[in-house]
Amino acid sequence: MITYEIWGKVRQFLAKSGIACEELLWTISGGKAPKALFSERANPEKINTSVKVLKSDSYSTDIAKFDKDGNISDEDFVILTSTDFHLDEDPDLNAKTIGNFVRQIKDNKPDLIVLTGDIILSKYQQVDAIKFAKMMEKLGIYWTAVFGNHEVREEKGFYKWLLLKGFSGYEHCLVKHGPEDLFGYGNHTINIIGKEGKLRKTLFMFDSGRDITPSTRAEYGIPEEQRGYDFLKKEQIAFYENEIKRLREKYGEVKSFMYMHIPLCEYREIFDGSEKEGFVPSGKGKLLYGRMYESVGCSSYNSGMFDKIIELGSTQAVYSGHDHVNDWAAEYKGVYLVYNQAANYTEYHLGHKTDLPESEWMQGVTLTRIHSDGSFDLVQSLNSKYL
């Protein structure tokens, strides 16, 4: 890790120096070049926030919303979520993706932003991660993120560590590297505190990995022919359980949300059908809104996180990304399963999968409004309104 720190500082210094040169060129050219500077093309502007950090440790952050008199408030707390930006080498599509995302933030003025993976995929990933984080810092809204399956091709390696470092080096980023004994990087929690020190919601962030590896297959006894996407590991599930128990000892009742990139296997229960024939609600869950155009891209192995959610009775909603043309939310066994609205115009979307006009595409953000009594609402906010 010492080597990581030294080499990481060198890499980040070089990246930030390069970005400074790009920003200077942007100023000199009157905002005409370089096109790759998507962070400036989005025109981020400071948004006042009434949220403050109360305390922070190695894997957790406590935040609260304050009223105009400087007291902790229980008024509605809005979380804006989005996913799958897939920022790559196409400067114009990157600018469209980020421009609409920033516009949604300006319009909705959330208290917190949560991103569920596959954000930066470009050849210059470490540089673009810093550009993205600088842009978010200009907005001045607290935000956090989890990794997707495309960001890096490693689980505990240097480049994944450095990518997280590029995000977390700014005041308004709440991303944590998380406990070292857990799978991946970025496993962390955020506690939203209310009046009299009560816990309004705990947010669990998990690295859901990439693909099932040979070592994972051996550890879990997964047959060779059973391949596909990764899953939450037993140590992550144990961390979740232990944290719920710890919080209950401190606060009593604990209600929570969970965020990851690859959806849980239980998402498959909501629809029947196929991509060729189409999908229809299965009747096993209550569909709240949204559409389904592709099969659920979950793991072929169910590690039991949803069973643990039911057992503990804390988590009210699970948010994921990964499947760009699914944007539904449904209640299943008392838990909301939610696909965040995808943000990207670079990777596949409804414009590639169907002949639907852009006015019917899914890109946008998902808004979760937590009320003073602990209840919450889910709302889609689509980019099509900006056409």
Coordinates of C-alpha atoms in Angstrom, one line a residue:
M1 CA 0.0 0.0 0.0
I2 CA 3.0 2.3 0.6
T3 CA 4.0 1.8 -3.0
Y4 CA 0.3 2.5 -4.0
E5 CA 0.4 5.8 -2.2
I6 CA 3.7 7.0 -3.7
W7 CA 3.0 5.9 -7.2
G8 CA -0.6 7.1 -6.9
K9 CA 0.5 10.6 -5.9
V10 CA 2.8 10.7 -8.9
R11 CA 0.1 9.6 -11.3
Q12 CA -2.5 12.0 -9.8
F13 CA 0.0 14.9 -10.0
L14 CA 0.6 14.2 -13.7
A15 CA -3.1 13.8 -14.4
K16 CA -4.1 17.0 -12.6
S17 CA -1.3 18.9 -14.4
G18 CA -2.6 17.7 -17.7
I19 CA -6.2 18.7 -16.8
A20 CA -4.9 22.2 -15.7
C21 CA -3.4 22.6 -19.2
E22 CA -6.7 21.6 -20.8
E23 CA -8.6 24.1 -18.6
L24 CA -6.2 26.9 -19.6
L25 CA -6.7 26.0 -23.3
W26 CA -10.5 26.0 -22.7
T27 CA -10.3 29.5 -21.2
I28 CA -8.0 30.9 -24.0
S29 CA -10.3 29.4 -26.7
G30 CA -13.4 30.8 -25.2
G31 CA -14.9 27.4 -24.4
K32 CA -14.2 25.9 -27.9
A33 CA -11.4 23.4 -27.1
P34 CA -10.5 20.8 -26.1
K35 CA -13.7 18.9 -26.7
A36 CA -12.6 16.1 -24.4
L37 CA -13.1 18.5 -21.4
F38 CA -16.6 17.2 -20.8
S39 CA -16.5 18.6 -17.3
E40 CA -16.5 22.2 -18.6
R41 CA -18.8 21.6 -21.5
A42 CA -21.5 20.6 -18.9
N43 CA -21.3 24.1 -17.4
P44 CA -21.4 23.0 -13.7
E45 CA -22.4 25.7 -11.3
K46 CA -22.5 25.8 -7.5
I47 CA -25.7 24.6 -6.0
N48 CA -26.4 25.5 -2.4
T49 CA -26.8 22.5 -0.1
S50 CA -28.0 22.4 3.4
V51 CA -26.4 19.0 4.1
K52 CA -23.3 18.7 6.3
V53 CA -21.0 15.9 7.3
L54 CA -21.2 15.2 11.0
K55 CA -18.5 12.6 11.3
S56 CA -16.5 10.2 9.1
D57 CA -14.4 7.1 9.6
S58 CA -12.7 4.5 7.4
Y59 CA -15.8 3.1 5.9
S60 CA -18.8 5.3 7.1
T61 CA -20.0 8.9 7.0
D62 CA -22.8 10.5 9.0
I63 CA -24.6 13.4 7.3
A64 CA -27.6 15.5 8.2
K65 CA -29.8 18.2 6.6
F66 CA -30.0 21.5 8.3
D67 CA -32.7 24.2 8.4
K68 CA -32.1 28.0 7.9
D69 CA -31.6 28.4 11.6
G70 CA -28.7 25.9 11.6
N71 CA -30.6 23.0 13.3
I72 CA -30.7 19.5 12.0
S73 CA -33.9 19.1 10.0
D74 CA -36.3 16.2 9.3
E75 CA -37.7 17.8 6.2
D76 CA -37.7 15.7 2.9
F77 CA -34.3 14.4 2.0
V78 CA -33.8 13.8 -1.7
I79 CA -31.4 11.2 -3.2
L80 CA -30.7 11.4 -6.9
T81 CA -29.4 8.2 -8.4
S82 CA -28.1 7.4 -11.9
T83 CA -26.0 4.7 -13.5
D84 CA -23.9 3.6 -16.5
F85 CA -22.5 6.8 -17.8
H86 CA -20.0 4.8 -19.9
L87 CA -17.8 7.9 -20.5
D88 CA -15.4 6.9 -23.3
E89 CA -13.6 8.5 -26.2
D90 CA -16.5 10.1 -27.9
P91 CA -16.4 13.8 -26.7
D92 CA -19.8 14.8 -28.1
L93 CA -21.7 11.9 -26.7
N94 CA -19.9 12.3 -23.4
A95 CA -20.9 15.9 -23.3
K96 CA -24.5 15.0 -24.0
T97 CA -24.5 12.4 -21.2
I98 CA -22.9 14.7 -18.7
G99 CA -24.7 17.8 -19.8
N100 CA -28.1 16.2 -19.2
F101 CA -26.9 14.7 -15.9
V102 CA -25.8 18.2 -14.7
R103 CA -29.0 19.7 -15.9
Q104 CA -31.0 17.1 -13.8
I105 CA -29.0 18.0 -10.7
K106 CA -29.6 21.7 -11.2
D107 CA -33.3 21.2 -11.7
N108 CA -33.9 18.7 -8.9
K109 CA -31.3 20.1 -6.3
P110 CA -30.9 16.8 -4.5
D111 CA -29.4 16.5 -1.0
L112 CA -27.2 13.5 -2.1
I113 CA -26.2 11.8 -5.3
V114 CA -25.5 8.1 -5.6
L115 CA -24.1 6.5 -8.8
T116 CA -24.2 2.8 -9.3
G117 CA -21.3 2.0 -11.5
D118 CA -19.8 2.0 -15.0
I119 CA -19.1 5.7 -14.9
I120 CA -15.6 6.1 -16.5
L121 CA -14.5 3.7 -19.2
S122 CA -12.2 5.7 -21.4
K123 CA -8.6 5.0 -22.4
Y124 CA -7.6 7.8 -20.0
Q125 CA -9.7 6.5 -17.2
Q126 CA -7.6 7.9 -14.3
V127 CA -7.6 11.4 -15.9
D128 CA -11.3 11.4 -16.7
A129 CA -12.1 10.2 -13.1
I130 CA -10.5 13.4 -11.8
K131 CA -12.3 15.5 -14.3
F132 CA -15.6 14.0 -13.2
A133 CA -14.8 14.5 -9.5
K134 CA -13.7 18.2 -10.1
M135 CA -17.0 18.7 -11.9
M136 CA -19.0 17.3 -9.1
E137 CA -17.1 19.5 -6.6
K138 CA -18.1 22.6 -8.6
L139 CA -21.7 21.6 -8.1
G140 CA -21.2 21.3 -4.4
I141 CA -23.6 18.4 -3.7
Y142 CA -22.4 15.5 -1.7
W143 CA -22.1 12.4 -3.8
T144 CA -20.9 8.8 -3.7
A145 CA -20.5 5.8 -6.1
V146 CA -19.9 2.1 -6.4
F147 CA -17.9 0.3 -9.1
G148 CA -19.5 -1.4 -12.0
N149 CA -18.2 -4.4 -14.0
H150 CA -16.6 -2.4 -16.7
E151 CA -14.5 0.2 -14.8
V152 CA -11.5 -1.9 -14.1
R153 CA -10.5 -5.5 -14.8
E154 CA -9.3 -6.2 -11.3
E155 CA -10.8 -6.5 -7.8
K156 CA -8.0 -5.3 -5.4
G157 CA -5.4 -4.0 -7.8
F158 CA -3.6 -0.7 -8.2
Y159 CA -5.7 0.8 -11.0
K160 CA -9.0 0.2 -9.2
W161 CA -7.5 1.7 -6.0
L162 CA -6.3 4.7 -8.0
L163 CA -9.6 5.2 -9.7
L164 CA -11.3 5.4 -6.3
K165 CA -8.5 7.7 -5.1
G166 CA -9.3 10.0 -8.0
F167 CA -12.9 10.3 -6.9
S168 CA -12.4 10.6 -3.2
G169 CA -9.8 13.3 -3.1
Y170 CA -12.5 16.0 -3.0
E171 CA -14.6 17.5 -0.2
H172 CA -18.0 16.6 -1.5
C173 CA -17.2 13.0 -2.4
L174 CA -18.2 10.5 0.3
V175 CA -16.7 7.4 -1.4
K176 CA -14.5 5.2 0.9
H177 CA -12.1 2.5 0.1
G178 CA -13.9 0.4 2.8
P179 CA -12.7 -2.4 5.0
E180 CA -9.7 -4.2 3.6
D181 CA -11.0 -7.7 4.4
L182 CA -14.0 -7.2 2.1
F183 CA -14.2 -8.1 -1.6
G184 CA -13.3 -5.3 -4.0
Y185 CA -13.0 -1.6 -3.2
G186 CA -15.7 1.0 -2.3
N187 CA -17.7 -1.0 0.2
H188 CA -19.0 1.8 2.6
T189 CA -22.0 3.2 4.3
I190 CA -23.7 6.6 4.7
N191 CA -25.9 7.3 7.7
I192 CA -28.5 10.1 7.3
I193 CA -29.1 11.6 10.8
G194 CA -32.2 13.4 11.8
K195 CA -33.4 15.5 14.8
E196 CA -32.3 14.4 18.3
G197 CA -29.6 12.2 16.7
K198 CA -32.1 9.7 15.3
L199 CA -31.1 7.6 12.3
R200 CA -33.3 8.4 9.3
K201 CA -31.7 5.9 6.8
T202 CA -28.5 4.0 6.4
L203 CA -27.2 3.6 2.8
F204 CA -25.1 0.5 2.0
M205 CA -22.7 0.7 -1.0
F206 CA -21.2 -2.6 -2.3
D207 CA -18.7 -3.5 -5.0
S208 CA -20.5 -6.2 -7.0
G209 CA -17.5 -7.2 -9.0
R210 CA -17.1 -8.2 -12.6
D211 CA -17.3 -11.9 -13.6
I212 CA -17.1 -15.1 -11.6
T213 CA -13.3 -15.9 -11.4
P214 CA -11.7 -19.3 -11.1
S215 CA -10.7 -18.6 -7.5
T216 CA -14.3 -17.6 -6.6
R217 CA -15.6 -20.7 -8.4
A218 CA -13.3 -22.8 -6.3
E219 CA -14.2 -21.1 -3.0
Y220 CA -17.9 -21.3 -3.5
G221 CA -18.0 -24.7 -5.3
I222 CA -19.5 -23.3 -8.4
P223 CA -19.4 -25.7 -11.4
E224 CA -17.1 -24.9 -14.3
E225 CA -20.1 -24.5 -16.7
Q226 CA -21.8 -22.0 -14.5
R227 CA -20.3 -18.7 -15.7
G228 CA -21.3 -15.1 -16.0
Y229 CA -21.5 -12.0 -13.8
D230 CA -20.1 -11.7 -10.3
F231 CA -22.0 -11.5 -7.0
L232 CA -21.8 -10.1 -3.5
K233 CA -19.5 -12.3 -1.4
K234 CA -20.1 -13.9 2.0
E235 CA -17.9 -11.4 3.8
Q236 CA -19.9 -8.5 2.3
I237 CA -23.1 -10.1 3.5
A238 CA -21.5 -10.6 7.0
F239 CA -20.4 -7.0 7.0
Y240 CA -24.0 -5.9 6.2
E241 CA -25.4 -8.1 9.0
N242 CA -22.9 -7.0 11.6
E243 CA -23.4 -3.3 10.7
I244 CA -27.2 -3.6 11.0
K245 CA -26.8 -5.2 14.4
R246 CA -24.2 -2.5 15.5
L247 CA -26.5 0.3 14.4
R248 CA -29.5 -1.3 16.2
E249 CA -27.6 -1.3 19.4
K250 CA -26.9 2.4 19.0
Y251 CA -30.2 3.7 17.4
G252 CA -32.8 1.0 17.9
E253 CA -34.8 0.7 14.6
V254 CA -32.6 0.8 11.5
K255 CA -34.1 1.3 8.0
S256 CA -31.8 1.2 5.1
F257 CA -31.2 1.2 1.3
M258 CA -28.7 -0.8 -0.6
Y259 CA -26.8 0.2 -3.8
M260 CA -24.7 -2.0 -6.2
H261 CA -24.1 -2.3 -9.9
I262 CA -25.0 -5.9 -10.8
P263 CA -28.6 -6.6 -9.8
L264 CA -29.5 -9.4 -7.3
C265 CA -30.9 -12.6 -8.7
E266 CA -34.3 -11.8 -7.3
Y267 CA -34.8 -9.1 -10.0
R268 CA -35.5 -12.0 -12.4
E269 CA -38.8 -12.8 -10.5
I270 CA -40.6 -9.6 -11.6
F271 CA -41.0 -10.3 -15.4
D272 CA -41.5 -13.4 -17.6
G273 CA -40.6 -13.6 -21.2
S274 CA -37.5 -13.1 -23.4
E275 CA -35.8 -10.4 -25.4
K276 CA -37.1 -12.0 -28.6
E277 CA -40.7 -12.4 -27.5
G278 CA -40.9 -9.4 -25.1
F279 CA -41.5 -9.3 -21.3
V280 CA -44.6 -9.2 -19.2
P281 CA -45.0 -8.8 -15.5
S282 CA -44.9 -12.2 -13.8
G283 CA -47.3 -11.3 -11.0
K284 CA -44.8 -12.4 -8.3
G285 CA -44.1 -8.7 -7.4
K286 CA -45.9 -5.4 -7.7
L287 CA -44.6 -3.4 -10.6
L288 CA -44.5 0.3 -9.6
Y289 CA -43.3 1.8 -12.9
G290 CA -41.0 1.3 -15.9
R291 CA -40.2 -1.0 -18.8
M292 CA -38.1 -4.1 -19.5
Y293 CA -36.3 -4.7 -22.7
E294 CA -33.5 -7.1 -21.8
S295 CA -33.0 -10.1 -19.5
V296 CA -31.7 -9.3 -16.0
G297 CA -27.9 -9.3 -16.1
C298 CA -27.5 -10.9 -12.7
S299 CA -25.1 -13.6 -11.6
S300 CA -25.8 -17.2 -12.3
Y301 CA -25.0 -17.8 -8.6
N302 CA -27.2 -16.6 -5.8
S303 CA -25.0 -15.8 -2.8
G304 CA -28.0 -15.1 -0.5
M305 CA -27.9 -11.4 0.1
F306 CA -31.7 -11.0 -0.6
D307 CA -32.4 -13.8 1.9
K308 CA -30.3 -11.9 4.5
I309 CA -32.2 -8.7 3.7
I310 CA -35.5 -10.5 4.4
E311 CA -34.1 -12.0 7.6
L312 CA -32.9 -8.8 9.0
G313 CA -35.9 -6.7 8.0
S314 CA -34.0 -3.4 7.6
T315 CA -33.5 -2.8 3.9
Q316 CA -36.5 -1.3 2.2
A317 CA -35.0 -0.8 -1.3
V318 CA -32.2 -2.2 -3.4
Y319 CA -30.8 0.0 -6.3
S320 CA -28.8 -1.3 -9.2
G321 CA -27.7 -0.5 -12.7
H322 CA -26.0 -2.6 -15.4
D323 CA -29.0 -3.3 -17.6
H324 CA -29.3 -0.1 -19.7
V325 CA -32.7 -0.7 -21.1
N326 CA -34.5 -1.8 -18.0
D327 CA -35.8 1.1 -15.8
W328 CA -38.5 -0.5 -13.7
A329 CA -39.1 -0.6 -9.9
A330 CA -41.1 -3.3 -8.2
E331 CA -42.0 -4.4 -4.7
Y332 CA -41.0 -8.0 -4.1
K333 CA -41.6 -9.6 -0.7
G334 CA -41.8 -6.2 0.9
V335 CA -38.6 -4.9 -0.6
Y336 CA -38.4 -2.4 -3.5
L337 CA -36.1 -3.7 -6.4
V338 CA -35.1 -0.6 -8.4
Y339 CA -33.2 -0.1 -11.6
N340 CA -31.7 3.4 -11.7
Q341 CA -32.2 5.4 -14.8
A342 CA -29.1 5.0 -17.0
A343 CA -27.3 8.2 -18.1
N344 CA -25.4 7.2 -21.2
Y345 CA -25.7 8.0 -24.9
T346 CA -22.4 6.3 -25.7
E347 CA -23.1 2.6 -25.0
Y348 CA -26.2 0.6 -26.0
H349 CA -29.6 2.2 -25.1
L350 CA -33.1 2.2 -26.5
G351 CA -31.9 4.0 -29.6
H352 CA -29.8 1.0 -30.4
K353 CA -32.2 -1.7 -29.2
T354 CA -35.4 -0.4 -30.7
D355 CA -36.8 2.0 -33.2
L356 CA -38.4 4.2 -30.6
P357 CA -37.8 8.0 -31.0
E358 CA -35.6 9.8 -28.5
S359 CA -38.7 11.2 -26.8
E360 CA -39.3 7.6 -25.5
W361 CA -35.8 6.7 -24.4
M362 CA -35.0 6.0 -20.8
Q363 CA -31.9 8.1 -20.0
G364 CA -32.3 10.2 -16.9
V365 CA -32.2 10.0 -13.1
T366 CA -34.1 8.3 -10.3
L367 CA -35.3 10.4 -7.4
T368 CA -35.9 9.0 -3.9
R369 CA -37.6 11.4 -1.5
I370 CA -37.4 10.4 2.1
H371 CA -40.1 11.9 4.3
S372 CA -40.0 12.9 7.9
D373 CA -41.9 9.8 9.0
G374 CA -39.3 7.5 7.2
S375 CA -41.6 6.7 4.3
F376 CA -40.2 7.4 0.8
D377 CA -41.3 7.9 -2.8
L378 CA -39.6 6.9 -6.1
V379 CA -39.8 9.1 -9.2
Q380 CA -38.3 8.9 -12.7
S381 CA -37.0 12.1 -14.2
L382 CA -36.2 11.5 -17.8
N383 CA -33.9 13.5 -20.1
S384 CA -36.5 13.4 -22.8
K385 CA -38.1 16.5 -21.1
Y386 CA -35.1 18.5 -22.4
L387 CA -35.8 17.8 -26.0

